[in-house]
GROMACS .gro file of C-alpha atoms in nm:
model
  190
    1UNK     CA    1  -3.786  -2.595   4.256
    2UNK     CA    2  -3.876  -2.859   3.995
    3UNK     CA    3  -4.104  -2.821   3.693
    4UNK     CA    4  -4.378  -3.014   3.876
    5UNK     CA    5  -4.366  -2.764   4.164
    6UNK     CA    6  -4.404  -2.469   3.928
    7UNK     CA    7  -4.704  -2.634   3.757
    8UNK     CA    8  -4.866  -2.698   4.090
    9UNK     CA    9  -4.813  -2.338   4.187
   10UNK     CA   10  -4.970  -2.217   3.861
   11UNK     CA   11  -5.264  -2.452   3.904
   12UNK     CA   12  -5.310  -2.327   4.258
   13UNK     CA   13  -5.290  -1.965   4.139
   14UNK     CA   14  -5.546  -2.041   3.867
   15UNK     CA   15  -5.782  -2.185   4.129
   16UNK     CA   16  -5.736  -1.880   4.353
   17UNK     CA   17  -5.815  -1.645   4.065
   18UNK     CA   18  -6.127  -1.845   3.976
   19UNK     CA   19  -6.237  -1.836   4.340
   20UNK     CA   20  -6.190  -1.459   4.341
   21UNK     CA   21  -6.430  -1.426   4.049
   22UNK     CA   22  -6.174  -1.369   3.778
   23UNK     CA   23  -6.225  -1.550   3.449
   24UNK     CA   24  -5.861  -1.515   3.337
   25UNK     CA   25  -5.643  -1.822   3.318
   26UNK     CA   26  -5.276  -1.830   3.399
   27UNK     CA   27  -5.054  -1.941   3.112
   28UNK     CA   28  -4.804  -2.216   3.166
   29UNK     CA   29  -4.438  -2.122   3.177
   30UNK     CA   30  -4.380  -2.255   2.822
   31UNK     CA   31  -4.649  -2.028   2.680
   32UNK     CA   32  -4.495  -1.724   2.852
   33UNK     CA   33  -4.153  -1.800   2.705
   34UNK     CA   34  -4.280  -1.804   2.348
   35UNK     CA   35  -4.477  -1.483   2.392
   36UNK     CA   36  -4.198  -1.287   2.558
   37UNK     CA   37  -3.934  -1.346   2.290
   38UNK     CA   38  -3.831  -1.021   2.123
   39UNK     CA   39  -3.773  -1.001   1.749
   40UNK     CA   40  -3.411  -0.967   1.644
   41UNK     CA   41  -3.317  -0.606   1.568
   42UNK     CA   42  -2.988  -0.696   1.401
   43UNK     CA   43  -2.950  -0.624   1.030
   44UNK     CA   44  -2.970  -0.927   0.808
   45UNK     CA   45  -2.705  -1.005   0.549
   46UNK     CA   46  -2.945  -0.888   0.278
   47UNK     CA   47  -2.988  -0.549   0.449
   48UNK     CA   48  -2.612  -0.510   0.482
   49UNK     CA   49  -2.549  -0.603   0.119
   50UNK     CA   50  -2.817  -0.358   0.002
   51UNK     CA   51  -2.659  -0.083   0.213
   52UNK     CA   52  -2.316  -0.166   0.068
   53UNK     CA   53  -2.458  -0.164  -0.285
   54UNK     CA   54  -2.623   0.175  -0.235
   55UNK     CA   55  -2.312   0.317  -0.072
   56UNK     CA   56  -2.092   0.198  -0.360
   57UNK     CA   57  -2.313   0.349  -0.626
   58UNK     CA   58  -2.381   0.675  -0.447
   59UNK     CA   59  -2.273   0.970  -0.653
   60UNK     CA   60  -2.139   1.252  -0.436
   61UNK     CA   61  -2.272   1.512  -0.682
   62UNK     CA   62  -2.632   1.387  -0.670
   63UNK     CA   63  -2.834   1.608  -0.430
   64UNK     CA   64  -3.145   1.382  -0.440
   65UNK     CA   65  -2.938   1.096  -0.301
   66UNK     CA   66  -2.804   1.314  -0.020
   67UNK     CA   67  -3.156   1.410   0.091
   68UNK     CA   68  -3.231   1.063   0.221
   69UNK     CA   69  -3.211   1.081   0.602
   70UNK     CA   70  -3.104   0.717   0.642
   71UNK     CA   71  -2.815   0.763   0.402
   72UNK     CA   72  -2.716   1.093   0.565
   73UNK     CA   73  -2.703   0.939   0.912
   74UNK     CA   74  -2.509   0.641   0.777
   75UNK     CA   75  -2.258   0.870   0.605
   76UNK     CA   76  -2.213   1.082   0.920
   77UNK     CA   77  -2.145   0.777   1.136
   78UNK     CA   78  -1.914   0.603   0.890
   79UNK     CA   79  -1.756   0.904   0.717
   80UNK     CA   80  -1.395   0.819   0.793
   81UNK     CA   81  -1.419   0.446   0.724
   82UNK     CA   82  -1.642   0.483   0.416
   83UNK     CA   83  -1.373   0.667   0.226
   84UNK     CA   84  -1.137   0.373   0.272
   85UNK     CA   85  -1.386   0.106   0.162
   86UNK     CA   86  -1.506   0.234  -0.176
   87UNK     CA   87  -1.405   0.012  -0.464
   88UNK     CA   88  -1.414   0.074  -0.836
   89UNK     CA   89  -1.747  -0.035  -0.982
   90UNK     CA   90  -1.915  -0.162  -1.188
   91UNK     CA   91  -1.584  -0.256  -1.355
   92UNK     CA   92  -1.216  -0.199  -1.283
   93UNK     CA   93  -1.032  -0.026  -1.565
   94UNK     CA   94  -0.670   0.046  -1.642
   95UNK     CA   95  -0.594   0.307  -1.902
   96UNK     CA   96  -0.317   0.506  -2.064
   97UNK     CA   97  -0.524   0.823  -2.103
   98UNK     CA   98  -0.798   0.832  -1.835
   99UNK     CA   99  -0.731   1.014  -1.507
  100UNK     CA  100  -0.642   0.792  -1.211
  101UNK     CA  101  -0.885   0.732  -0.927
  102UNK     CA  102  -1.211   0.563  -0.825
  103UNK     CA  103  -1.439   0.443  -1.107
  104UNK     CA  104  -1.808   0.515  -1.046
  105UNK     CA  105  -2.098   0.433  -1.277
  106UNK     CA  106  -2.106   0.798  -1.382
  107UNK     CA  107  -1.729   0.848  -1.415
  108UNK     CA  108  -1.470   0.610  -1.561
  109UNK     CA  109  -1.117   0.642  -1.425
  110UNK     CA  110  -0.806   0.427  -1.435
  111UNK     CA  111  -0.778   0.247  -1.101
  112UNK     CA  112  -0.457   0.339  -0.921
  113UNK     CA  113  -0.514   0.112  -0.618
  114UNK     CA  114  -0.475  -0.235  -0.767
  115UNK     CA  115  -0.353  -0.544  -0.584
  116UNK     CA  116  -0.260  -0.886  -0.719
  117UNK     CA  117  -0.428  -1.194  -0.569
  118UNK     CA  118  -0.151  -1.426  -0.688
  119UNK     CA  119   0.157  -1.259  -0.537
  120UNK     CA  120  -0.026  -1.033  -0.287
  121UNK     CA  121   0.164  -0.721  -0.398
  122UNK     CA  122   0.040  -0.380  -0.508
  123UNK     CA  123   0.038  -0.304  -0.880
  124UNK     CA  124   0.282  -0.035  -0.998
  125UNK     CA  125   0.194   0.175  -1.303
  126UNK     CA  126   0.406   0.378  -1.545
  127UNK     CA  127   0.224   0.625  -1.775
  128UNK     CA  128   0.397   0.698  -2.103
  129UNK     CA  129   0.596   0.372  -2.101
  130UNK     CA  130   0.561   0.013  -2.223
  131UNK     CA  131   0.744  -0.305  -2.123
  132UNK     CA  132   1.027  -0.446  -2.334
  133UNK     CA  133   0.980  -0.793  -2.480
  134UNK     CA  134   1.235  -0.948  -2.241
  135UNK     CA  135   1.039  -0.853  -1.925
  136UNK     CA  136   0.969  -1.180  -1.745
  137UNK     CA  137   0.866  -1.320  -1.408
  138UNK     CA  138   1.222  -1.334  -1.275
  139UNK     CA  139   1.287  -0.968  -1.360
  140UNK     CA  140   0.964  -0.861  -1.188
  141UNK     CA  141   1.031  -1.085  -0.887
  142UNK     CA  142   1.378  -0.937  -0.834
  143UNK     CA  143   1.290  -0.571  -0.893
  144UNK     CA  144   0.931  -0.510  -0.779
  145UNK     CA  145   0.832  -0.266  -0.616
  146UNK     CA  146   1.142  -0.050  -0.679
  147UNK     CA  147   1.037   0.182  -0.962
  148UNK     CA  148   1.394   0.283  -1.050
  149UNK     CA  149   1.497  -0.079  -1.105
  150UNK     CA  150   1.177  -0.158  -1.298
  151UNK     CA  151   1.244   0.132  -1.537
  152UNK     CA  152   1.539  -0.066  -1.677
  153UNK     CA  153   1.289  -0.271  -1.881
  154UNK     CA  154   1.065   0.018  -1.987
  155UNK     CA  155   1.063   0.198  -2.322
  156UNK     CA  156   0.919   0.548  -2.364
  157UNK     CA  157   0.585   0.535  -2.548
  158UNK     CA  158   0.355   0.836  -2.490
  159UNK     CA  159   0.043   0.644  -2.600
  160UNK     CA  160   0.092   0.351  -2.359
  161UNK     CA  161   0.096   0.264  -1.992
  162UNK     CA  162   0.287  -0.020  -1.829
  163UNK     CA  163   0.159  -0.198  -1.518
  164UNK     CA  164   0.310  -0.477  -1.310
  165UNK     CA  165   0.296  -0.663  -0.983
  166UNK     CA  166   0.562  -0.906  -0.867
  167UNK     CA  167   0.440  -1.187  -1.094
  168UNK     CA  168   0.273  -1.030  -1.401
  169UNK     CA  169   0.306  -0.731  -1.632
  170UNK     CA  170   0.099  -0.567  -1.905
  171UNK     CA  171   0.139  -0.278  -2.148
  172UNK     CA  172  -0.179  -0.113  -2.276
  173UNK     CA  173  -0.260   0.166  -2.517
  174UNK     CA  174  -0.638   0.190  -2.469
  175UNK     CA  175  -0.889   0.159  -2.184
  176UNK     CA  176  -0.897  -0.204  -2.071
  177UNK     CA  177  -1.140  -0.382  -1.839
  178UNK     CA  178  -0.953  -0.608  -1.598
  179UNK     CA  179  -1.223  -0.873  -1.646
  180UNK     CA  180  -1.116  -0.908  -2.008
  181UNK     CA  181  -0.755  -0.993  -1.916
  182UNK     CA  182  -0.595  -1.296  -1.754
  183UNK     CA  183  -0.460  -1.079  -1.472
  184UNK     CA  184  -0.558  -1.159  -1.115
  185UNK     CA  185  -0.572  -0.794  -1.009
  186UNK     CA  186  -0.849  -0.620  -0.820
  187UNK     CA  187  -0.925  -0.279  -0.673
  188UNK     CA  188  -0.811  -0.278  -0.309
  189UNK     CA  189  -1.032   0.024  -0.207
  190UNK     CA  190  -0.990   0.394  -0.231
   0.00000   0.00000   0.00000
């Protein structure tokens, strides 16, 4: 059936309805298509990013936050995967004295789940040690991630912590924001 046939049929139907005393007109097929389209129910990127932002900054100790039904249903559905996708925020810290774990806005911790973007290896940390001055790229390349071999270039220093990946190393004695260093490390999720 061609488009002309369908228009003829609609015109004929319109005439029949008018003859029957009805004042309603039949819409053309194009008008029906535009009216019958359903709105998209998929979440937009903005909705997803807002949900991610709220999830990241949710404080597990805050009862007011837990009372939200939307958040509760989201947490119930994604409980197992949500625990593996939390990242340190608003900043990633490494420290010699802070406890290790996930940094939240209300609680600063030294991130223990760092990964290097340059060499694509996990970062290894040593509390109570610092690197010797002869620690270089070749030493790290040959010995990372074997902690026993890496300890050959570590010196005991109770006020410091030593961190390294396969391409870079750092010794720190105070809380340090990764943004303030030249390291290409990031939290890989907790």
